[in-house]
Amino acid sequence: MPASGAAMSARLLVCMCMLLSAQAFLDLRVARPSTRHLSLLPRLRGGEGHSPLPSTAEESTKLSTSKAPELFEAIWEAKEKHGENLSPEALQEVLDTLRDYPEFFFLDETPKVDSIRAHAFQAQARDQMVAVFSHSLERNGANIFLQILLQHTTDQERQEFELFTPADGPLRKAFEKMGVKVHVMNPGDDGYMDKLEKRLQNFGAVFANTIMSAPVVRTAQKMGLPYTWVIHEAWPREQFDWYASKVFMQKGIDAGIIKEAFQSAEPGSGNVCFPAKIQMELYDGLINKAACQVVYNGIPVASIDQFQKEKNRKAIRAELGYTDDDFLVLHLGTVCARKCQHVTAQAFSKLVNEKGVKNAKLLIVGARYIRQHEIDYISKVKKILKEGGVMNRATIMDIHEHVLRFYLAADVVLVPSKNEVLPLVIAEAQSFQRPLVVTNIDGLPEAVTDGQEGFLIPPEDSQALADAIDKFYKDSDLAVRTGALGRVRALHQFSHKAMTQKYETIIDWMTASGEESVQRMVEEHETAEEVSGDSSKKDSLAGVGSQVPAALRQAS
């Protein structure tokens, strides 16, 4: 045994004692991480003939003939160092050691896998609080994704979160309702990075949402905290500064910190997740692909189906001011230049004036008046509609919390963006069996195949958009077939269950608290038993925990 073997063995023995103490772990589960302590005194449980933990040095000496003497000599050093109680930090240390030395997993054959599964890592489930970072609390796709994910995870009582955001917003109440504490920390404030590092010392892992969380990710990398970074954007790398400062008006974020966070991402220390394959390709050469994986955003189809059962399409249309004869074109999303509502306005004018669709109506949902460029852009869209003589057929509504009624009312849904990743609007429209017209850019072709779930058109081409809408208007059977194929794709590709399971596995890895972590420990132990006596194979088991992200990528 190496020079440090006595101390190492002491930690192993203590850990084994803890694994066999059900009451101790029950105590751990109900206490807060900052106040949890685990007694070193519980005796080993076992069948007849099994010896308890020695209570005196004399007992330890008597047992030395049947057990490695180093273990029992070192336990007194551990007790002297830690006293009667073991801190959460010391507990984590011995558990980490145990992972790397599976040949010492059991002192004897009395402990079973079920006892480990039932007690050991259940107790650790909340030892690692996760700090979650969002770029805002406004209602948008990225934040709705975060809301869905945290709602599911907190409902399952799997993990505790605290949320940090640069500014307050309408989603705060939704997060607080699910038990997530919300903090406002603005990256533009003086001393932000120092404050951030100080706050993160109280957390065991980081979940960063959007590319604008780059400063948080870089801090986590420097501190050695496990992290997950979800990139919803498809910003060209040469335009990082422009998007951060001009479009999203984020302070304290620039191209330098974004590139640094990308380049510092390494497998084994964190996960960088993309909702579409095209994004990973967009940043090829800037980030190590071994640290990345694609996880498609999911939607709660069951909730959508329940909504459709409870609501009447005719009644919803009447509430919105539409008749059975109206052909309703829906464009849902934040009204901004990137989403090209001005192209929709141009196409709608052509649909009415050139195609002769006199019963066409346009509904644009997603106007907000926060930034000046958004206000100016809304005015531009209205001007186009007025000049086309169709303003009386169009409605522009503010952002709404509940949007399902708009899909139910619509006849066709548009996503004519010029810069987009893979918006939830597509999957939601498909779940309602609505035909789609989307631009052939970025991740959109990953959700819509031209001529099947909808039509793909070139970006900023109002004529192509008008032509595609007109096809669905003239051929109702085509619209029905297209919508049905979309529904199939939504169920297959955008499963809420599949998305949450993947992120749960990732969060479990970050907190070392989930079933996957327990199963890996069990498998390591079983493998160690199979290769008993082969030290070279045993040595290869050490450090398996650091390979978890790679395993997750292969599984996904």
Coordinates of N, CA and C in Angstrom, one line a residue, residues 299-411:
I299 N -41.4 19.7 -26.3 CA -42.7 20.4 -26.0 C -43.6 19.4 -25.3
P300 N -44.4 19.9 -24.3 CA -45.4 19.0 -23.6 C -46.6 18.7 -24.4
V301 N -46.5 17.7 -25.3 CA -47.6 17.4 -26.2 C -48.8 17.0 -25.5
A302 N -48.7 16.3 -24.3 CA -49.8 15.9 -23.6 C -50.7 17.1 -23.1
S303 N -50.0 18.1 -22.7 CA -50.7 19.3 -22.2 C -51.4 20.0 -23.4
I304 N -50.7 20.0 -24.6 CA -51.3 20.6 -25.8 C -52.6 19.8 -26.2
D305 N -52.5 18.5 -26.1 CA -53.6 17.6 -26.5 C -54.8 17.9 -25.6
Q306 N -54.5 18.0 -24.3 CA -55.5 18.3 -23.3 C -56.2 19.7 -23.6
F307 N -55.4 20.6 -24.0 CA -56.0 21.9 -24.3 C -56.9 21.8 -25.5
Q308 N -56.5 21.0 -26.5 CA -57.4 20.9 -27.7 C -58.7 20.2 -27.4
K309 N -58.6 19.2 -26.4 CA -59.8 18.5 -26.0 C -60.8 19.5 -25.3
E310 N -60.2 20.4 -24.5 CA -61.1 21.2 -23.7 C -61.6 22.5 -24.4
K311 N -60.9 22.9 -25.5 CA -61.3 24.1 -26.2 C -61.9 23.8 -27.6
N312 N -62.7 24.8 -28.0 CA -63.4 24.7 -29.3 C -62.8 25.6 -30.3
R313 N -62.4 25.1 -31.4 CA -61.7 26.0 -32.4 C -62.6 27.1 -32.8
K314 N -63.8 26.8 -33.1 CA -64.8 27.9 -33.6 C -64.9 29.0 -32.5
A315 N -65.1 28.5 -31.3 CA -65.2 29.5 -30.2 C -64.0 30.4 -30.0
I316 N -62.8 29.7 -30.1 CA -61.5 30.5 -30.0 C -61.4 31.5 -31.1
R317 N -61.7 31.1 -32.3 CA -61.6 32.0 -33.4 C -62.6 33.2 -33.2
A318 N -63.8 32.9 -32.7 CA -64.8 34.0 -32.5 C -64.3 34.9 -31.5
E319 N -63.7 34.4 -30.4 CA -63.1 35.3 -29.4 C -62.0 36.2 -29.9
L320 N -61.3 35.7 -30.9 CA -60.2 36.5 -31.5 C -60.7 37.4 -32.6
G321 N -62.0 37.3 -33.0 CA -62.6 38.1 -34.0 C -62.5 37.6 -35.4
Y322 N -62.4 36.2 -35.5 CA -62.4 35.6 -36.8 C -63.6 34.7 -37.0
T323 N -64.1 34.6 -38.3 CA -65.2 33.8 -38.6 C -64.7 32.4 -39.2
D324 N -65.7 31.5 -39.4 CA -65.3 30.2 -40.0 C -64.8 30.4 -41.4
D325 N -65.2 31.4 -42.1 CA -64.7 31.6 -43.5 C -63.3 32.2 -43.6
D326 N -62.8 32.8 -42.6 CA -61.5 33.5 -42.7 C -60.4 32.5 -42.8
F327 N -59.4 32.8 -43.6 CA -58.2 32.0 -43.7 C -57.1 32.7 -42.9
L328 N -56.8 32.2 -41.7 CA -56.0 32.9 -40.8 C -54.5 32.5 -40.9
V329 N -53.7 33.4 -41.2 CA -52.2 33.3 -41.3 C -51.6 33.7 -40.0
L330 N -50.8 32.9 -39.3 CA -50.2 33.2 -38.0 C -48.7 33.3 -38.1
H331 N -48.2 34.4 -37.5 CA -46.8 34.6 -37.4 C -46.6 34.9 -35.9
L332 N -46.0 33.9 -35.1 CA -45.9 34.0 -33.7 C -44.4 34.0 -33.3
G333 N -44.0 35.1 -32.6 CA -42.6 35.2 -32.2 C -42.3 36.7 -31.9
T334 N -41.2 36.9 -31.2 CA -40.9 38.3 -30.9 C -40.8 39.1 -32.1
V335 N -41.5 40.2 -32.2 CA -41.4 41.1 -33.4 C -40.1 41.8 -33.5
C336 N -39.3 41.4 -34.4 CA -37.9 42.0 -34.5 C -37.4 41.7 -35.9
A337 N -36.4 42.4 -36.3 CA -35.8 42.2 -37.7 C -35.4 40.8 -38.0
R338 N -34.8 40.1 -36.9 CA -34.3 38.8 -37.1 C -35.4 37.8 -37.5
K339 N -36.6 38.0 -37.1 CA -37.8 37.1 -37.3 C -38.6 37.5 -38.6
C340 N -38.2 38.7 -39.1 CA -38.7 39.1 -40.5 C -40.2 39.2 -40.6
Q341 N -40.9 39.9 -39.6 CA -42.3 40.1 -39.7 C -42.6 41.1 -40.9
H342 N -41.6 41.9 -41.3 CA -41.8 42.8 -42.4 C -41.9 42.0 -43.7
V343 N -41.3 40.8 -43.8 CA -41.4 40.0 -45.0 C -42.8 39.3 -45.0
T344 N -43.3 39.0 -43.8 CA -44.6 38.5 -43.7 C -45.6 39.5 -44.1
A345 N -45.5 40.8 -43.7 CA -46.4 41.8 -44.1 C -46.3 42.0 -45.7
Q346 N -45.2 41.9 -46.3 CA -45.1 42.1 -47.7 C -45.8 40.9 -48.4
A347 N -45.6 39.7 -47.9 CA -46.2 38.5 -48.5 C -47.7 38.5 -48.4
F348 N -48.1 39.0 -47.2 CA -49.6 39.0 -47.0 C -50.2 40.0 -48.0
S349 N -49.6 41.1 -48.2 CA -50.1 42.1 -49.2 C -50.2 41.5 -50.6
K350 N -49.2 40.7 -51.0 CA -49.3 40.0 -52.3 C -50.4 38.9 -52.3
L351 N -50.5 38.2 -51.2 CA -51.6 37.2 -51.1 C -52.9 37.8 -51.3
V352 N -53.2 38.9 -50.8 CA -54.5 39.6 -50.9 C -54.6 40.3 -52.3
N353 N -53.6 41.1 -52.6 CA -53.7 41.9 -53.8 C -53.4 41.2 -55.1
E354 N -52.5 40.3 -55.1 CA -52.1 39.6 -56.3 C -52.7 38.2 -56.5
K355 N -52.8 37.5 -55.4 CA -53.4 36.1 -55.4 C -54.9 36.1 -55.3
G356 N -55.5 37.3 -54.8 CA -56.9 37.4 -54.7 C -57.5 36.6 -53.6
V357 N -56.8 36.4 -52.5 CA -57.3 35.7 -51.3 C -58.0 36.7 -50.4
K358 N -59.3 37.0 -50.7 CA -60.0 38.1 -50.1 C -60.4 37.8 -48.7
N359 N -60.4 36.5 -48.3 CA -60.8 36.2 -46.9 C -59.6 35.9 -46.0
A360 N -58.4 36.3 -46.5 CA -57.2 36.1 -45.7 C -57.2 37.1 -44.6
K361 N -56.7 36.7 -43.4 CA -56.5 37.5 -42.2 C -55.1 37.2 -41.7
L362 N -54.4 38.2 -41.2 CA -53.0 38.0 -40.6 C -53.0 38.3 -39.1
L363 N -52.4 37.4 -38.4 CA -52.3 37.6 -36.9 C -50.8 37.5 -36.6
I364 N -50.2 38.6 -36.1 CA -48.8 38.7 -35.7 C -48.8 38.8 -34.2
V365 N -48.2 37.8 -33.5 CA -48.2 37.9 -32.0 C -46.8 37.9 -31.5
G366 N -46.4 38.9 -30.7 CA -45.1 39.0 -30.1 C -44.5 40.3 -30.1
A367 N -45.3 41.4 -30.2 CA -44.8 42.7 -30.1 C -44.4 43.1 -28.7
R368 N -43.2 43.7 -28.6 CA -42.8 44.3 -27.3 C -42.1 45.6 -27.5
Y369 N -42.1 46.5 -26.5 CA -41.7 47.8 -26.7 C -40.6 48.2 -25.6
I370 N -39.6 47.3 -25.6 CA -38.5 47.5 -24.6 C -37.4 48.3 -25.1
R371 N -36.9 47.8 -26.3 CA -35.7 48.5 -26.9 C -36.2 49.3 -28.1
Q372 N -35.5 50.4 -28.4 CA -35.9 51.4 -29.4 C -35.9 50.7 -30.8
H373 N -35.0 49.8 -31.0 CA -35.0 49.2 -32.4 C -36.2 48.3 -32.6
E374 N -36.7 47.7 -31.5 CA -38.0 46.9 -31.6 C -39.2 47.8 -31.9
I375 N -39.2 49.0 -31.2 CA -40.3 49.9 -31.4 C -40.3 50.4 -32.9
D376 N -39.1 50.8 -33.4 CA -39.0 51.2 -34.7 C -39.4 50.1 -35.7
Y377 N -39.0 48.9 -35.4 CA -39.3 47.8 -36.3 C -40.8 47.6 -36.4
I378 N -41.5 47.6 -35.3 CA -43.0 47.5 -35.3 C -43.6 48.5 -36.2
S379 N -43.1 49.7 -36.1 CA -43.6 50.8 -37.0 C -43.4 50.5 -38.4
K380 N -42.2 49.9 -38.8 CA -41.9 49.5 -40.1 C -42.9 48.5 -40.7
V381 N -43.2 47.5 -39.8 CA -44.2 46.5 -40.2 C -45.6 47.1 -40.5
K382 N -46.0 47.9 -39.6 CA -47.3 48.6 -39.8 C -47.4 49.4 -41.1
K383 N -46.3 50.1 -41.4 CA -46.2 50.9 -42.6 C -46.4 50.1 -43.8
I384 N -45.7 48.9 -43.9 CA -45.9 48.0 -45.0 C -47.3 47.6 -45.2
L385 N -47.9 47.2 -44.1 CA -49.3 46.8 -44.2 C -50.3 47.9 -44.6
K386 N -50.0 49.1 -44.2 CA -50.8 50.2 -44.6 C -50.6 50.5 -46.1
E387 N -49.4 50.5 -46.5 CA -49.1 50.8 -47.9 C -49.7 49.7 -48.8
G388 N -49.8 48.5 -48.3 CA -50.4 47.5 -49.1 C -51.9 47.4 -49.0
G389 N -52.5 48.3 -48.2 CA -53.9 48.4 -48.1 C -54.6 47.2 -47.4
V390 N -53.8 46.6 -46.5 CA -54.3 45.4 -45.8 C -54.2 45.5 -44.3
M391 N -54.0 46.7 -43.8 CA -53.9 46.9 -42.4 C -55.2 46.5 -41.7
N392 N -56.3 46.7 -42.4 CA -57.6 46.3 -41.8 C -57.8 44.8 -41.7
R393 N -56.9 44.1 -42.3 CA -57.0 42.6 -42.3 C -56.0 42.0 -41.3
A394 N -55.1 42.9 -40.8 CA -54.0 42.4 -39.9 C -54.2 42.9 -38.5
T395 N -53.7 42.0 -37.6 CA -53.7 42.3 -36.1 C -52.3 42.1 -35.6
I396 N -51.7 43.0 -34.9 CA -50.4 42.9 -34.2 C -50.7 42.9 -32.7
M397 N -50.4 41.8 -32.1 CA -50.6 41.7 -30.6 C -49.3 41.7 -29.9
D398 N -49.4 42.1 -28.6 CA -48.2 42.0 -27.7 C -47.8 40.6 -27.4
I399 N -46.7 40.4 -26.7 CA -46.3 39.1 -26.3 C -47.4 38.6 -25.3
H400 N -47.7 37.3 -25.4 CA -48.7 36.7 -24.5 C -48.1 35.5 -23.8
E401 N -48.5 35.3 -22.6 CA -48.1 34.2 -21.8 C -48.6 32.9 -22.3
H402 N -49.9 32.9 -22.7 CA -50.6 31.7 -23.1 C -50.9 31.8 -24.6
V403 N -50.2 31.0 -25.4 CA -50.2 31.1 -26.9 C -50.9 30.0 -27.6
L404 N -51.3 28.9 -26.9 CA -51.9 27.8 -27.5 C -53.2 28.1 -28.3
R405 N -53.9 29.0 -27.9 CA -55.2 29.4 -28.6 C -54.9 29.9 -30.0
F406 N -53.7 30.6 -30.2 CA -53.4 31.1 -31.5 C -53.2 30.0 -32.5
Y407 N -52.5 28.9 -32.1 CA -52.3 27.8 -33.0 C -53.6 27.1 -33.3
L408 N -54.5 27.0 -32.3 CA -55.7 26.3 -32.5 C -56.6 27.1 -33.6
A409 N -56.5 28.4 -33.5 CA -57.2 29.2 -34.4 C -56.6 29.3 -35.8
A410 N -55.4 29.1 -36.0 CA -54.7 29.4 -37.2 C -55.0 28.3 -38.3
D411 N -54.8 28.7 -39.6 CA -54.9 27.8 -40.7 C -53.5 27.4 -41.2

